[in-house]
């Protein structure tokens, strides 16, 4: 294959990209960058290779971001890409792995947009624009839901009438590209533990935890949408459906409730200060402490639920912004899980591991940096190889 593999993770306000050298069949990261403030009149493009910033400029009025990126890659990024792998948050029930993009797939994925309104449309936009610009460029959709498609049915059912399940009202699970990476890394680092019962906690701006047996997901705290489960930066996680009914009866419409639940809740809503754990730790006041206490309480409760799903737990792995960087939050969650036989070693935890559990802890604890883009690169290559 000639040319780099391009990986795109597109959101509402930014398009992040990375390139991988895949000449020898194993993806090797070359550079990364992003186009920020996409919705503004002057989106900002920046790219870094291992040596530092290589381009930093503002896009011209009306300049198409994908066309600009292809042209830039041709000139400065190792040539025209051989293929593009995209993060797509929702693959529905059918996609148990990555899929080559064609018109039928795009139509199918479009139909899932109401289930992930803040992510799916933005994930699909660059795919569509690249198809128009470079129709022969292979594009692969890599889904956050695929990793969870092996759940037992009991884990994915809401206790609602069957007709709703048939419509797709069920638990899907997200953050699968992160968990796939963690499962693969853990199998390399600690194969006998990875063969057992593992809880992986992706604690970033979005937060979830996943129960894995032998590296396969058997349950996840995320549900029908990415609102479910753990307390997040600005999302509430687990919420009595009656609260939503109450808000509607008080006159809030769907758009206002959506804004409240996606942008004003979680750590931000609880603290009234910020959805960022760093700000709350620095603040240290009563409301910041309460927000962090609720975050920790709910995470520990979720670990117990996931341990029950597996009949016990052999290892816990922390990942993503909070999970990788905050010894305080890891220690607070572990303290609430002491009854499971989980105890941390303070020095190992302060050093961010990778092993953070105390010698003799019944449950092993690890910190493993996640790498969703590397998962996308691997998955994209696997689809190209199977063509
Ligand atoms: P995303 O889900 O957007 O990829 P990240 O995984 O980068 O987000 O996580 C972002 C969050 O990680 C921030 O909002 C912040 O709360 C948290 N975080 C990052 N660094 C630290 C740190 N050193 N200590 C505590 N929390 C941190």
XYZ file of C-alpha atoms and ligand atoms in Angstrom:
414
model
C 0.000 0.000 0.000
C 1.398 3.404 -0.884
C 0.623 6.556 1.049
C -0.238 6.891 4.725
C -3.408 5.606 6.361
C -5.510 8.560 7.497
C -7.584 8.257 10.679
C -10.352 10.805 11.288
C -12.235 11.440 14.521
C -14.744 14.173 13.739
C -16.913 15.936 16.301
C -19.217 18.926 16.332
C -16.496 21.530 16.744
C -13.295 19.832 15.630
C -11.904 17.280 13.209
C -8.966 15.372 14.683
C -6.746 13.372 12.382
C -3.703 11.136 12.552
C -1.640 9.436 9.876
C -0.038 6.019 10.135
C 2.700 4.489 8.038
C 1.336 1.057 7.065
C 3.980 0.056 4.517
C 4.906 -3.082 6.467
C 1.333 -3.973 7.459
C 1.642 -2.679 11.055
C 0.352 0.853 11.693
C 3.050 3.253 12.921
C 1.911 6.761 13.905
C 3.542 9.551 11.874
C 1.705 12.761 12.648
C -1.437 14.139 14.197
C -3.407 17.315 13.972
C -6.783 18.910 14.072
C -9.011 21.488 12.520
C -10.634 23.384 15.387
C -13.629 25.727 15.514
C -15.097 24.038 12.424
C -18.390 25.861 12.791
C -16.730 29.301 12.923
C -15.838 31.611 10.046
C -12.148 30.905 10.600
C -11.396 27.250 11.408
C -7.875 26.721 12.715
C -5.623 23.968 11.342
C -2.639 22.615 13.240
C -0.521 19.493 12.672
C 2.382 17.982 14.621
C 4.867 15.293 13.786
C 7.220 13.713 16.311
C 9.453 16.800 16.058
C 6.791 19.452 16.839
C 4.413 21.775 15.055
C 4.706 21.520 11.274
C 1.737 23.648 10.183
C -0.406 26.170 12.034
C -2.801 28.303 10.038
C -6.359 29.594 9.708
C -8.533 28.235 6.899
C -9.770 30.687 4.300
C -13.457 31.593 4.006
C -15.394 28.711 2.457
C -12.317 26.447 2.340
C -13.455 22.833 2.535
C -11.704 21.134 5.499
C -11.385 17.691 3.913
C -10.173 19.051 0.550
C -7.626 21.157 2.417
C -6.514 18.139 4.460
C -6.068 15.935 1.363
C -4.062 18.652 -0.377
C -1.947 19.257 2.727
C -1.246 15.529 3.140
C -0.218 15.345 -0.515
C 2.331 18.095 0.014
C 3.527 17.712 3.634
C 2.027 14.519 5.039
C 3.653 11.701 3.094
C 1.383 11.761 0.035
C -2.226 10.975 -0.779
C -3.702 8.569 1.786
C -4.146 4.923 0.823
C -7.372 4.743 2.857
C -9.277 6.553 5.603
C -10.548 5.033 8.853
C -13.285 6.946 10.669
C -14.568 6.868 14.184
C -18.338 6.393 13.985
C -20.060 6.369 17.323
C -23.077 4.226 16.413
C -23.121 1.052 14.339
C -26.490 -0.204 15.569
C -27.005 -3.894 16.321
C -25.801 -5.254 12.998
C -22.178 -4.152 12.961
C -20.003 -6.370 15.105
C -16.864 -4.963 13.479
C -15.622 -2.257 11.100
C -17.260 -1.856 7.670
C -16.192 -0.558 4.255
C -18.189 2.552 3.393
C -20.618 2.483 0.468
C -23.877 4.302 -0.217
C -26.002 1.647 1.475
C -23.881 1.817 4.642
C -24.118 5.607 4.747
C -27.911 5.423 4.488
C -27.991 2.837 7.269
C -25.720 4.923 9.522
C -27.682 8.097 8.813
C -30.795 6.368 10.124
C -28.985 5.892 13.472
C -28.372 9.647 13.899
C -31.404 10.182 16.194
C -29.800 7.687 18.617
C -26.590 9.747 18.847
C -27.577 13.242 17.712
C -24.490 14.991 19.060
C -21.975 12.635 17.465
C -23.267 10.559 14.536
C -24.054 13.384 12.060
C -20.615 14.928 12.646
C -18.910 11.535 12.237
C -20.646 10.993 8.885
C -20.104 14.443 7.357
C -16.401 14.029 6.482
C -17.079 10.558 5.058
C -19.642 12.017 2.719
C -17.449 14.954 1.675
C -14.420 12.710 1.076
C -16.561 10.370 -1.044
C -17.527 13.318 -3.205
C -13.922 14.499 -3.554
C -12.168 11.144 -3.879
C -14.712 8.472 -4.848
C -12.051 5.768 -5.228
C -10.456 6.355 -1.824
C -11.424 3.410 0.405
C -13.101 4.557 3.632
C -13.821 2.358 6.636
C -16.269 3.067 9.470
C -15.079 1.857 12.893
C -17.821 1.793 15.495
C -17.857 2.534 19.226
C -20.689 0.045 19.608
C -19.161 -3.021 17.860
C -17.062 -4.163 20.804
C -20.228 -4.610 22.884
C -22.249 -6.662 20.414
C -21.442 -9.939 22.163
C -23.314 -9.001 25.370
C -25.722 -11.581 26.738
C -29.293 -10.454 26.064
C -30.022 -9.812 29.751
C -27.375 -7.096 29.754
C -28.839 -5.211 26.800
C -32.545 -5.334 27.665
C -34.526 -2.526 29.245
C -37.590 -3.799 31.112
C -39.851 -2.270 28.455
C -42.378 -3.811 26.052
C -40.995 -6.014 23.300
C -42.148 -3.660 20.529
C -39.695 -1.025 21.748
C -36.828 -3.533 21.799
C -37.729 -4.457 18.197
C -37.458 -0.736 17.312
C -33.931 -0.656 18.700
C -34.650 0.726 22.173
C -31.999 -1.268 23.996
C -28.590 -0.875 25.544
C -25.750 -0.591 23.000
C -22.645 0.419 24.950
C -20.059 2.930 23.680
C -16.310 3.722 24.020
C -15.737 0.377 22.262
C -12.730 1.595 20.252
C -11.047 2.489 23.542
C -11.932 -0.835 25.198
C -10.742 -2.809 22.161
C -7.350 -1.115 22.539
C -7.253 -1.730 26.298
C -8.190 -5.414 25.832
C -5.430 -5.901 23.250
C -2.780 -4.063 25.320
C -3.725 -5.897 28.517
C -3.473 -9.265 26.729
C 0.124 -8.320 25.828
C 0.971 -6.967 29.299
C -0.705 -9.531 31.577
C -2.086 -12.420 29.509
C -3.348 -14.568 32.373
C -5.234 -11.671 34.005
C -6.585 -10.566 30.617
C -8.009 -14.068 30.139
C -10.066 -13.537 33.299
C -12.667 -11.029 34.556
C -11.680 -7.406 33.982
C -13.351 -4.051 34.626
C -12.000 -1.288 32.384
C -12.988 2.274 33.288
C -12.744 4.906 30.544
C -12.871 8.122 32.569
C -12.503 11.112 30.232
C -14.916 13.905 29.422
C -17.307 11.039 28.674
C -17.101 8.229 31.210
C -18.050 4.562 31.180
C -16.931 1.222 32.523
C -16.915 -2.122 30.759
C -16.931 -5.705 32.052
C -14.750 -8.003 29.948
C -14.217 -11.728 30.204
C -11.254 -12.984 28.186
C -11.018 -9.605 26.456
C -14.654 -9.614 25.280
C -17.244 -7.151 26.543
C -20.074 -8.752 28.527
C -21.606 -5.547 29.908
C -21.102 -1.789 29.878
C -22.453 1.113 31.885
C -23.385 2.983 28.700
C -26.834 2.295 27.340
C -29.188 3.412 24.588
C -27.240 6.662 24.366
C -23.996 7.992 25.784
C -25.973 9.683 28.575
C -26.274 6.500 30.647
C -24.073 5.145 33.419
C -21.316 7.024 35.226
C -21.299 10.725 36.113
C -19.435 12.547 33.321
C -18.024 16.040 32.749
C -21.342 17.536 31.666
C -23.686 14.485 31.449
C -25.504 13.056 34.451
C -25.161 9.324 33.797
C -27.779 7.120 35.406
C -30.980 9.114 35.842
C -34.510 8.183 36.877
C -36.617 8.444 33.678
C -39.205 10.157 35.888
C -36.951 13.218 36.041
C -37.306 13.656 32.283
C -41.116 13.296 32.578
C -41.131 15.885 35.336
C -39.085 18.348 33.252
C -41.478 17.899 30.324
C -44.457 18.502 32.590
C -42.726 21.675 33.764
C -42.710 22.881 30.163
C -39.191 22.068 28.970
C -39.086 20.896 25.358
C -36.840 18.152 23.958
C -34.132 20.590 22.828
C -33.911 22.217 26.266
C -33.778 18.846 28.021
C -31.114 17.640 25.564
C -29.006 20.709 26.311
C -29.428 20.217 30.063
C -28.473 16.527 29.912
C -25.547 16.784 27.484
C -24.019 20.130 28.456
C -25.110 21.361 31.882
C -25.165 18.263 34.080
C -22.564 15.866 35.484
C -19.600 17.378 37.331
C -20.419 20.805 35.877
C -24.015 20.751 37.090
C -23.170 19.302 40.491
C -20.323 21.707 41.209
C -21.609 24.813 39.443
C -17.918 25.373 38.687
C -16.603 23.154 35.910
C -16.919 19.753 34.264
C -13.134 19.336 34.376
C -11.736 17.255 37.240
C -8.548 19.364 37.306
C -10.558 22.507 38.057
C -12.510 20.757 40.813
C -9.405 19.326 42.463
C -7.773 22.767 42.354
C -10.895 24.474 43.717
C -11.245 22.163 46.715
C -14.411 23.905 47.979
C -17.513 22.154 49.296
C -19.368 22.019 45.978
C -16.317 20.807 44.060
C -15.805 18.100 46.691
C -19.459 17.051 46.530
C -19.271 16.722 42.725
C -16.144 14.556 42.958
C -17.678 12.478 45.776
C -20.764 11.722 43.669
C -18.499 10.879 40.706
C -16.491 8.428 42.821
C -19.549 6.961 44.591
C -21.276 6.192 41.295
C -18.124 4.762 39.699
C -17.575 2.408 42.635
C -21.234 1.377 42.512
C -20.884 0.608 38.806
C -17.780 -1.506 39.484
C -19.867 -3.578 41.916
C -22.608 -4.063 39.296
C -20.077 -5.092 36.659
C -18.350 -7.462 39.086
C -21.768 -9.048 39.703
C -22.213 -9.447 35.935
C -18.986 -11.488 35.849
C -19.298 -13.332 39.166
C -16.250 -11.450 40.482
C -13.353 -9.414 39.208
C -9.659 -10.194 38.734
C -8.375 -6.841 37.477
C -9.399 -3.201 37.175
C -7.931 -0.929 34.491
C -8.174 2.871 34.486
C -7.867 4.810 31.229
C -8.598 8.173 29.471
C -7.957 11.715 30.782
C -9.076 11.227 34.388
C -8.265 7.516 34.604
C -4.717 7.996 33.307
C -3.855 11.229 35.116
C -5.620 11.461 38.465
C -4.159 9.330 41.274
C -6.629 10.997 43.686
C -9.708 9.849 41.792
C -8.279 6.348 41.279
C -7.481 6.098 44.997
C -10.951 7.308 46.013
C -12.693 4.777 43.754
C -10.404 1.978 44.930
C -11.066 2.863 48.590
C -14.790 2.331 47.999
C -13.981 -1.008 46.318
C -11.837 -2.320 49.173
C -14.575 -4.845 50.014
C -13.983 -6.434 46.575
C -10.386 -7.099 47.653
C -8.992 -4.112 45.693
C -6.224 -2.094 47.294
C -3.801 0.315 45.675
C -0.120 0.880 46.355
C 0.204 4.633 46.975
C 3.618 5.018 45.329
C 2.682 2.949 42.272
C -0.562 4.900 41.940
C 1.247 8.241 42.234
C 3.639 7.102 39.474
C 0.637 6.164 37.248
C 1.555 2.480 37.159
C 1.133 0.659 34.877
C 0.650 -1.645 37.893
C -1.010 0.345 40.700
C -2.415 -2.339 43.016
C -0.703 -3.245 46.285
C 1.227 -6.490 46.560
C -1.308 -9.005 47.840
C -4.365 -7.140 46.514
C -6.892 -9.766 45.418
C -7.842 -7.579 42.465
C -4.984 -6.300 40.281
C -5.082 -2.620 39.290
C -3.542 -1.050 36.188
C -3.357 2.274 34.361
C -3.212 1.820 30.576
C -3.254 4.823 28.219
C -5.966 4.413 25.630
C -5.420 4.847 21.884
C -8.662 4.896 19.929
C -6.917 6.080 16.759
C -4.568 3.077 16.802
C -7.627 0.801 17.087
C -9.167 2.552 14.074
C -5.920 2.120 12.117
C -5.813 -1.600 12.958
C -9.485 -2.125 12.151
C -9.189 -0.222 8.860
C -6.213 -2.342 7.805
C -8.133 -5.527 8.661
C -11.002 -4.460 6.370
C -8.610 -3.564 3.538
C -6.805 -6.893 3.926
C -10.107 -8.796 3.679
C -11.168 -7.026 0.445
P -12.101 13.038 25.757
O -13.145 12.091 26.269
O -12.655 14.339 25.293
O -11.092 12.406 24.829
P -10.043 12.934 27.746
O -9.939 11.462 27.784
O -8.891 13.702 27.225
O -11.345 13.458 27.042
O -10.362 13.422 29.229
C -10.595 14.764 29.497
C -10.755 14.952 30.978
O -9.658 14.353 31.673
C -10.731 16.411 31.381
O -11.992 16.984 31.318
C -10.225 16.338 32.793
O -11.342 16.248 33.669
C -9.475 15.042 32.889
N -8.029 15.221 33.150
C -7.045 15.438 32.252
N -5.869 15.556 32.878
C -6.099 15.423 34.200
C -5.290 15.457 35.388
N -3.980 15.651 35.323
N -5.917 15.270 36.570
C -7.239 15.077 36.637
N -8.043 15.023 35.566
C -7.489 15.199 34.370
